[in-house]
Amino acid sequence: MKAFAAVAFVLALSAMTLADGVPTKVTYVPHDKAASTFVKGGQIIGDKGLIVLANRRGAGEVEVHDKTNHVFIILEGEATFITGGTLVGARTTAPGQTRASSVEGGTTYHLSKGGVITVPAKTPHWFKEVPTQTIAYYAINLEP
């Protein structure tokens, strides 16, 4: 019985290690690579459902992702950020991806340097206003 329990534990641990959204290796991103990626925006880490983006952007459209959970870490700039609410002018842009021109309702946050905000999958989110013209942030995306 003990052997069966040990094998079951090892198999469960192996399955968790191979699951999407869980890193499978050590990834180091040097400062120069991250800094150069911020210029155009893009992915700096991609590992089994764990994606880290280095982005700089202005205001944009509302986004909803069926499977992507976000953690935004603000590095510079400011933005009015809306989560939740009812989509206005919604359209599907790719499988599991919806965009809209705006939302009615929702919760408003003022994002600024050093702030962190999480956005669960299926939650509308919108960089509505960016008074500093751009906001730089790391987006840590986890997908099941």
Coordinates of N, CA, C and O in Angstrom, one line a residue:
M1 N 0.8 -1.2 0.0 CA 0.0 0.0 0.0 C 0.9 1.3 0.0 O 0.5 2.2 -0.7
K2 N 2.0 1.3 0.8 CA 2.8 2.4 0.8 C 3.5 2.7 -0.5 O 3.6 3.8 -1.0
A3 N 3.8 1.6 -1.2 CA 4.5 1.7 -2.6 C 3.5 2.4 -3.5 O 3.8 3.3 -4.3
F4 N 2.2 1.9 -3.5 CA 1.2 2.5 -4.3 C 1.0 4.0 -4.0 O 0.9 4.8 -5.0
A5 N 1.0 4.4 -2.8 CA 0.8 5.8 -2.4 C 2.0 6.6 -2.9 O 1.8 7.7 -3.4
A6 N 3.2 6.0 -2.8 CA 4.4 6.8 -3.3 C 4.3 7.0 -4.8 O 4.6 8.0 -5.3
V7 N 3.9 5.9 -5.5 CA 3.8 6.0 -7.0 C 2.8 7.0 -7.4 O 3.0 7.9 -8.3
A8 N 1.6 7.0 -6.7 CA 0.5 7.9 -7.0 C 1.0 9.4 -6.7 O 0.7 10.3 -7.5
F9 N 1.8 9.6 -5.6 CA 2.3 10.9 -5.3 C 3.2 11.4 -6.4 O 3.1 12.5 -6.9
V10 N 4.1 10.6 -6.9 CA 5.1 10.9 -7.9 C 4.4 11.2 -9.2 O 4.7 12.2 -9.9
L11 N 3.4 10.4 -9.6 CA 2.6 10.7 -10.8 C 1.8 12.0 -10.7 O 1.8 12.8 -11.7
A12 N 1.2 12.3 -9.6 CA 0.5 13.5 -9.4 C 1.4 14.7 -9.5 O 1.1 15.7 -10.1
L13 N 2.6 14.6 -8.8 CA 3.6 15.7 -8.9 C 4.1 15.9 -10.3 O 4.2 17.0 -10.7
S14 N 4.3 14.8 -11.0 CA 4.7 14.9 -12.4 C 3.7 15.6 -13.3 O 4.0 16.5 -14.1
A15 N 2.4 15.3 -13.1 CA 1.3 15.9 -13.8 C 1.3 17.4 -13.5 O 1.1 18.2 -14.4
M16 N 1.5 17.8 -12.3 CA 1.4 19.2 -11.9 C 2.6 19.9 -12.5 O 2.4 21.1 -13.0
T17 N 3.7 19.3 -12.6 CA 4.9 19.9 -13.2 C 4.7 20.2 -14.7 O 5.2 21.2 -15.2
L18 N 4.0 19.3 -15.4 CA 3.8 19.4 -16.8 C 2.6 20.3 -17.1 O 2.3 20.5 -18.3
A19 N 1.8 20.7 -16.1 CA 0.6 21.5 -16.4 C 1.0 22.8 -17.0 O 2.0 23.4 -16.7
D20 N 0.0 23.3 -17.8 CA 0.2 24.7 -18.3 C 0.1 25.7 -17.2 O -0.5 25.5 -16.2
G21 N 0.8 26.8 -17.4 CA 0.8 27.8 -16.4 C 1.8 27.6 -15.3 O 2.0 28.5 -14.4
V22 N 2.5 26.5 -15.3 CA 3.6 26.2 -14.3 C 4.9 26.2 -15.0 O 5.1 25.4 -15.9
P23 N 5.9 27.0 -14.5 CA 7.2 27.0 -15.2 C 7.8 25.6 -15.2 O 7.7 24.9 -14.2
T24 N 8.5 25.3 -16.2 CA 9.2 24.0 -16.3 C 10.7 24.1 -16.3 O 11.4 23.1 -16.3
K25 N 11.2 25.4 -16.4 CA 12.6 25.6 -16.4 C 12.9 27.0 -15.8 O 12.0 27.8 -15.6
V26 N 14.2 27.2 -15.5 CA 14.6 28.5 -15.0 C 14.8 29.4 -16.2 O 15.4 28.9 -17.2
T27 N 14.3 30.6 -16.2 CA 14.4 31.5 -17.3 C 15.0 32.8 -16.7 O 14.3 33.4 -15.8
Y28 N 16.1 33.2 -17.3 CA 16.6 34.5 -16.9 C 16.5 35.5 -18.1 O 16.9 35.1 -19.2
V29 N 16.0 36.7 -17.8 CA 16.0 37.7 -18.9 C 16.8 38.9 -18.4 O 16.5 39.6 -17.5
P30 N 18.0 39.1 -19.1 CA 18.9 40.2 -18.8 C 18.2 41.5 -19.0 O 17.3 41.7 -19.8
H31 N 18.7 42.5 -18.3 CA 18.1 43.8 -18.3 C 18.1 44.4 -19.8 O 17.1 44.9 -20.2
D32 N 19.1 44.2 -20.6 CA 19.2 44.7 -21.9 C 18.0 44.1 -22.8 O 17.4 44.8 -23.6
K33 N 17.8 42.8 -22.7 CA 16.7 42.2 -23.4 C 15.3 42.8 -23.0 O 14.5 43.1 -23.9
A34 N 15.1 42.9 -21.7 CA 13.8 43.4 -21.2 C 13.7 44.8 -21.7 O 12.6 45.2 -22.2
A35 N 14.7 45.6 -21.6 CA 14.6 47.1 -21.9 C 14.4 47.2 -23.4 O 13.6 48.1 -23.9
S36 N 15.0 46.4 -24.3 CA 14.8 46.6 -25.7 C 13.4 46.1 -26.1 O 12.8 46.6 -27.0
T37 N 12.9 45.1 -25.4 CA 11.5 44.6 -25.7 C 10.5 45.6 -25.3 O 9.5 45.8 -26.0
F38 N 10.7 46.4 -24.3 CA 9.8 47.5 -23.9 C 9.6 48.5 -25.0 O 8.5 49.0 -25.2
V39 N 10.6 48.7 -25.8 CA 10.5 49.7 -26.9 C 9.4 49.4 -27.9 O 8.6 50.2 -28.2
K40 N 9.3 48.1 -28.3 CA 8.2 47.7 -29.2 C 7.1 46.9 -28.5 O 6.0 46.7 -29.1
G41 N 7.4 46.4 -27.3 CA 6.4 45.5 -26.6 C 6.5 44.1 -27.1 O 6.7 43.9 -28.3
G42 N 6.4 43.1 -26.2 CA 6.5 41.8 -26.7 C 6.8 40.8 -25.5 O 6.9 41.2 -24.4
Q43 N 6.9 39.6 -25.9 CA 7.1 38.5 -25.0 C 8.6 38.3 -24.6 O 9.4 38.4 -25.5
I44 N 8.8 38.2 -23.3 CA 10.2 37.9 -22.8 C 10.3 36.5 -22.2 O 11.4 36.0 -22.1
I45 N 9.2 35.9 -21.8 CA 9.2 34.5 -21.3 C 8.0 33.8 -21.9 O 6.9 34.4 -21.9
G46 N 8.2 32.6 -22.3 CA 7.1 31.7 -22.7 C 7.4 30.3 -22.3 O 8.3 29.7 -22.8
D47 N 6.6 29.8 -21.3 CA 6.9 28.5 -20.8 C 5.7 27.8 -20.3 O 5.2 28.1 -19.2
K48 N 5.1 26.9 -21.1 CA 3.9 26.1 -20.7 C 2.8 26.8 -20.1 O 2.3 26.5 -19.0
G49 N 2.3 27.9 -20.8 CA 1.2 28.6 -20.3 C 1.5 29.8 -19.4 O 0.7 30.5 -18.9
L50 N 2.8 29.9 -19.1 CA 3.3 31.1 -18.4 C 3.9 32.0 -19.4 O 4.9 31.6 -20.1
I51 N 3.4 33.2 -19.6 CA 3.9 34.1 -20.6 C 4.1 35.5 -19.8 O 3.3 35.9 -19.1
V52 N 5.3 36.0 -20.0 CA 5.6 37.3 -19.5 C 5.9 38.3 -20.6 O 6.7 38.0 -21.5
L53 N 5.1 39.4 -20.6 CA 5.3 40.4 -21.6 C 5.9 41.7 -21.0 O 5.6 42.0 -19.9
A54 N 6.7 42.4 -21.8 CA 7.2 43.7 -21.5 C 6.5 44.7 -22.4 O 6.8 44.6 -23.6
N55 N 5.6 45.5 -21.9 CA 4.8 46.3 -22.7 C 4.9 47.8 -22.4 O 5.0 48.1 -21.2
R56 N 4.7 48.6 -23.4 CA 4.6 50.0 -23.2 C 3.4 50.4 -24.2 O 3.5 50.1 -25.4
R57 N 2.4 51.0 -23.7 CA 1.2 51.3 -24.5 C 0.5 52.5 -24.0 O 0.7 53.0 -23.0
G58 N -0.4 53.0 -24.9 CA -1.3 54.0 -24.6 C -2.7 53.4 -24.3 O -2.8 52.2 -24.0
A59 N -3.7 54.3 -24.3 CA -5.0 53.8 -24.1 C -5.4 52.9 -25.2 O -4.8 52.9 -26.3
G60 N -6.4 52.1 -25.0 CA -6.8 51.1 -26.0 C -8.2 50.6 -25.9 O -9.1 51.3 -25.3
E61 N -8.5 49.5 -26.4 CA -9.8 48.9 -26.4 C -10.0 48.0 -25.1 O -9.0 47.6 -24.5
V62 N -11.2 47.7 -24.8 CA -11.5 46.7 -23.7 C -11.1 45.3 -24.3 O -11.3 45.0 -25.4
E63 N -10.5 44.5 -23.4 CA -10.2 43.2 -23.7 C -10.8 42.2 -22.8 O -10.9 42.5 -21.6
V64 N -11.2 41.0 -23.3 CA -11.6 39.9 -22.4 C -11.0 38.6 -23.0 O -11.1 38.4 -24.2
H65 N -10.3 37.9 -22.1 CA -9.7 36.6 -22.5 C -10.3 35.5 -21.8 O -10.4 35.5 -20.5
D66 N -10.8 34.5 -22.5 CA -11.5 33.3 -21.8 C -10.6 32.6 -20.9 O -11.0 32.0 -19.9
K67 N -9.3 32.5 -21.2 CA -8.4 31.6 -20.4 C -7.2 32.3 -19.8 O -6.5 31.8 -18.9
T68 N -6.9 33.6 -20.2 CA -5.7 34.3 -19.7 C -6.0 35.0 -18.4 O -6.9 35.8 -18.3
N69 N -5.2 34.7 -17.4 CA -5.2 35.4 -16.1 C -4.0 36.4 -16.1 O -2.9 35.9 -16.4
H70 N -4.2 37.6 -15.7 CA -3.1 38.6 -15.8 C -2.7 39.0 -14.4 O -3.5 39.1 -13.5
V71 N -1.4 39.3 -14.3 CA -0.8 40.1 -13.2 C -0.1 41.3 -13.9 O 0.9 41.0 -14.7
F72 N -0.5 42.5 -13.7 CA 0.2 43.7 -14.3 C 1.0 44.3 -13.2 O 0.5 44.6 -12.1
I73 N 2.3 44.5 -13.5 CA 3.2 45.2 -12.6 C 3.7 46.5 -13.3 O 4.3 46.4 -14.3
I74 N 3.2 47.6 -12.8 CA 3.5 48.9 -13.4 C 4.9 49.4 -13.1 O 5.2 49.6 -11.9
L75 N 5.6 49.8 -14.1 CA 7.0 50.2 -14.0 C 7.1 51.7 -14.2 O 7.9 52.4 -13.5
E76 N 6.3 52.3 -15.1 CA 6.3 53.8 -15.2 C 5.1 54.2 -15.9 O 4.4 53.5 -16.6
G77 N 4.7 55.5 -15.7 CA 3.5 56.1 -16.3 C 2.3 55.9 -15.4 O 2.4 55.4 -14.3
E78 N 1.2 56.4 -15.9 CA -0.1 56.3 -15.2 C -1.2 56.0 -16.1 O -1.1 56.3 -17.3
A79 N -2.3 55.4 -15.6 CA -3.4 55.1 -16.4 C -4.7 55.0 -15.6 O -4.6 54.6 -14.4
T80 N -5.8 55.3 -16.2 CA -7.1 54.9 -15.7 C -7.4 53.6 -16.2 O -7.5 53.4 -17.4
F81 N -7.6 52.6 -15.3 CA -7.8 51.2 -15.7 C -9.2 50.8 -15.2 O -9.5 51.0 -14.0
I82 N -10.0 50.2 -16.1 CA -11.3 49.7 -15.7 C -11.4 48.2 -15.8 O -10.9 47.6 -16.7
T83 N -12.0 47.6 -14.7 CA -12.2 46.1 -14.8 C -13.7 45.9 -14.6 O -14.4 46.6 -13.9
G84 N -14.2 44.8 -15.2 CA -15.6 44.5 -15.1 C -16.5 45.3 -16.0 O -16.0 45.9 -16.9
G85 N -17.8 45.3 -15.7 CA -18.7 46.1 -16.4 C -19.3 45.3 -17.6 O -19.0 44.1 -17.8
T86 N -20.1 46.0 -18.4 CA -20.8 45.4 -19.5 C -20.2 45.9 -20.8 O -20.1 47.1 -21.0
L87 N -19.8 45.0 -21.7 CA -19.1 45.4 -22.9 C -20.1 46.2 -23.8 O -21.2 45.9 -24.0
V88 N -19.5 47.2 -24.5 CA -20.2 48.0 -25.5 C -19.5 47.8 -26.8 O -18.3 48.1 -26.9
G89 N -20.3 47.3 -27.8 CA -19.6 47.1 -29.1 C -18.7 45.9 -29.2 O -17.7 46.0 -29.8
A90 N -19.1 44.8 -28.5 CA -18.2 43.7 -28.4 C -18.1 42.9 -29.7 O -19.0 42.9 -30.5
R91 N -16.9 42.4 -30.0 CA -16.6 41.6 -31.1 C -15.5 40.6 -30.8 O -14.6 40.8 -30.1
T92 N -15.7 39.4 -31.4 CA -14.6 38.3 -31.2 C -13.5 38.6 -32.2 O -13.7 38.8 -33.4
T93 N -12.3 38.7 -31.7 CA -11.1 38.9 -32.5 C -10.3 37.7 -32.8 O -9.5 37.7 -33.7
A94 N -10.5 36.7 -32.0 CA -9.8 35.4 -32.1 C -10.5 34.4 -31.2 O -11.2 34.8 -30.3
P95 N -10.2 33.1 -31.4 CA -10.9 32.2 -30.4 C -10.5 32.5 -29.0 O -9.4 32.7 -28.6
G96 N -11.6 32.7 -28.1 CA -11.4 33.0 -26.7 C -11.0 34.4 -26.5 O -10.6 34.8 -25.3
Q97 N -11.0 35.3 -27.5 CA -10.6 36.7 -27.3 C -11.7 37.6 -27.8 O -12.2 37.5 -28.9
T98 N -12.1 38.6 -26.9 CA -13.1 39.5 -27.3 C -12.6 40.9 -27.0 O -11.8 41.2 -26.1
R99 N -12.9 41.9 -27.9 CA -12.6 43.3 -27.7 C -13.9 44.1 -27.8 O -14.9 43.6 -28.3
A100 N -13.8 45.3 -27.2 CA -15.0 46.2 -27.3 C -14.5 47.6 -27.2 O -13.4 47.9 -26.8
S101 N -15.4 48.5 -27.7 CA -15.0 49.9 -27.7 C -15.0 50.6 -26.3 O -14.2 51.5 -26.0
S102 N -15.8 50.0 -25.4 CA -15.9 50.6 -24.0 C -16.7 49.6 -23.2 O -17.1 48.6 -23.6
V103 N -16.9 50.0 -21.9 CA -17.7 49.2 -21.0 C -18.6 50.2 -20.3 O -18.3 51.4 -20.1
E104 N -19.8 49.7 -19.9 CA -20.7 50.4 -19.0 C -20.5 49.9 -17.6 O -20.5 48.6 -17.4
G105 N -20.3 50.7 -16.6 CA -20.0 50.3 -15.3 C -18.6 49.8 -15.1 O -17.7 50.3 -15.7
G106 N -18.4 48.9 -14.2 CA -17.0 48.4 -13.9 C -16.5 49.2 -12.7 O -17.1 50.1 -12.2
T107 N -15.2 48.8 -12.4 CA -14.5 49.4 -11.3 C -13.3 50.1 -11.8 O -12.6 49.6 -12.7
T108 N -13.1 51.4 -11.4 CA -12.0 52.2 -11.9 C -10.8 52.2 -10.9 O -11.0 52.3 -9.7
Y109 N -9.6 52.0 -11.5 CA -8.4 52.1 -10.7 C -7.5 53.1 -11.3 O -7.5 53.3 -12.5
H110 N -6.7 53.7 -10.5 CA -5.6 54.6 -11.0 C -4.3 53.8 -10.8 O -3.8 53.6 -9.7
L111 N -3.7 53.4 -12.0 CA -2.5 52.7 -12.0 C -1.3 53.6 -12.1 O -1.4 54.6 -12.8
S112 N -0.2 53.4 -11.3 CA 1.0 54.2 -11.4 C 2.2 53.3 -11.0 O 2.0 52.2 -10.5
K113 N 3.3 53.9 -11.1 CA 4.6 53.2 -10.9 C 4.6 52.5 -9.6 O 4.2 53.1 -8.5
G114 N 5.0 51.2 -9.6 CA 5.0 50.4 -8.4 C 3.7 49.7 -8.1 O 3.7 48.8 -7.2
G115 N 2.6 50.0 -8.8 CA 1.4 49.3 -8.5 C 1.3 47.9 -9.2 O 2.0 47.7 -10.1
V116 N 0.5 47.1 -8.6 CA 0.2 45.7 -9.1 C -1.3 45.5 -9.1 O -1.9 45.8 -8.2
I117 N -1.8 44.9 -10.2 CA -3.2 44.6 -10.3 C -3.3 43.2 -11.0 O -2.6 42.9 -11.9
T118 N -4.3 42.4 -10.5 CA -4.6 41.1 -11.1 C -5.9 41.2 -11.8 O -6.8 41.9 -11.3
V119 N -6.0 40.5 -12.9 CA -7.2 40.4 -13.7 C -7.5 39.0 -14.0 O -6.8 38.4 -14.8
P120 N -8.5 38.3 -13.4 CA -8.8 36.9 -13.7 C -9.4 36.8 -15.1 O -9.9 37.7 -15.7
A121 N -9.2 35.6 -15.7 CA -9.8 35.3 -17.0 C -11.3 35.6 -17.0 O -11.9 35.6 -16.0
K122 N -11.8 36.0 -18.2 CA -13.2 36.3 -18.4 C -13.6 37.7 -17.8 O -14.8 38.0 -17.8
T123 N -12.6 38.5 -17.4 CA -12.9 39.8 -16.8 C -12.6 40.9 -17.8 O -11.4 41.0 -18.2
P124 N -13.6 41.7 -18.2 CA -13.2 42.8 -19.0 C -12.2 43.7 -18.4 O -12.3 43.9 -17.1
H125 N -11.2 44.2 -19.1 CA -10.2 45.2 -18.6 C -9.8 46.1 -19.7 O -9.8 45.8 -20.9
W126 N -9.5 47.4 -19.3 CA -9.4 48.4 -20.2 C -8.4 49.5 -19.7 O -8.7 50.1 -18.7
F127 N -7.4 49.8 -20.5 CA -6.6 51.0 -20.2 C -7.3 52.1 -20.9 O -7.1 52.4 -22.1
K128 N -8.2 52.7 -20.2 CA -9.1 53.7 -20.7 C -8.4 55.0 -21.0 O -8.6 55.6 -22.1
E129 N -7.6 55.5 -20.1 CA -6.9 56.8 -20.3 C -5.5 56.6 -19.8 O -5.2 56.0 -18.8
V130 N -4.6 57.2 -20.6 CA -3.1 57.2 -20.2 C -2.6 58.6 -20.3 O -2.1 59.0 -21.4
P131 N -2.8 59.4 -19.2 CA -2.4 60.8 -19.3 C -0.9 61.0 -19.5 O -0.5 62.1 -20.0
T132 N 0.0 60.0 -19.3 CA 1.4 60.1 -19.5 C 1.8 59.7 -20.9 O 3.0 59.5 -21.2
Q133 N 0.8 59.5 -21.8 CA 0.9 59.0 -23.1 C 1.2 57.5 -23.2 O 0.7 56.9 -24.1
T134 N 2.1 57.0 -22.4 CA 2.4 55.6 -22.4 C 2.5 55.1 -20.9 O 2.8 55.9 -20.0
I135 N 2.2 53.8 -20.7 CA 2.4 53.2 -19.4 C 3.2 51.9 -19.7 O 3.0 51.2 -20.6
A136 N 4.3 51.7 -18.9 CA 5.2 50.6 -19.1 C 4.9 49.6 -18.0 O 4.8 50.0 -16.8
Y137 N 4.7 48.3 -18.3 CA 4.4 47.3 -17.3 C 4.8 45.9 -17.8 O 5.0 45.7 -19.0
Y138 N 5.0 45.0 -16.8 CA 5.2 43.6 -17.1 C 3.8 43.0 -17.0 O 3.1 43.3 -16.0
A139 N 3.4 42.2 -17.9 CA 2.2 41.4 -17.9 C 2.6 40.0 -17.7 O 3.2 39.4 -18.6
I140 N 2.2 39.4 -16.5 CA 2.4 38.0 -16.3 C 1.1 37.3 -16.6 O 0.1 37.6 -15.9
N141 N 1.1 36.5 -17.6 CA -0.1 35.8 -18.1 C 0.0 34.3 -17.8 O 1.0 33.7 -18.1
L142 N -1.1 33.8 -17.1 CA -1.1 32.4 -16.8 C -2.4 31.8 -17.4 O -3.5 32.4 -17.3
E143 N -2.1 30.7 -18.1 CA -3.2 30.1 -18.8 C -3.3 28.6 -18.4 O -2.2 28.0 -18.3
P144 N -4.5 28.1 -18.0 CA -4.6 26.7 -17.6 C -4.3 25.7 -18.7 O -4.3 26.0 -19.9

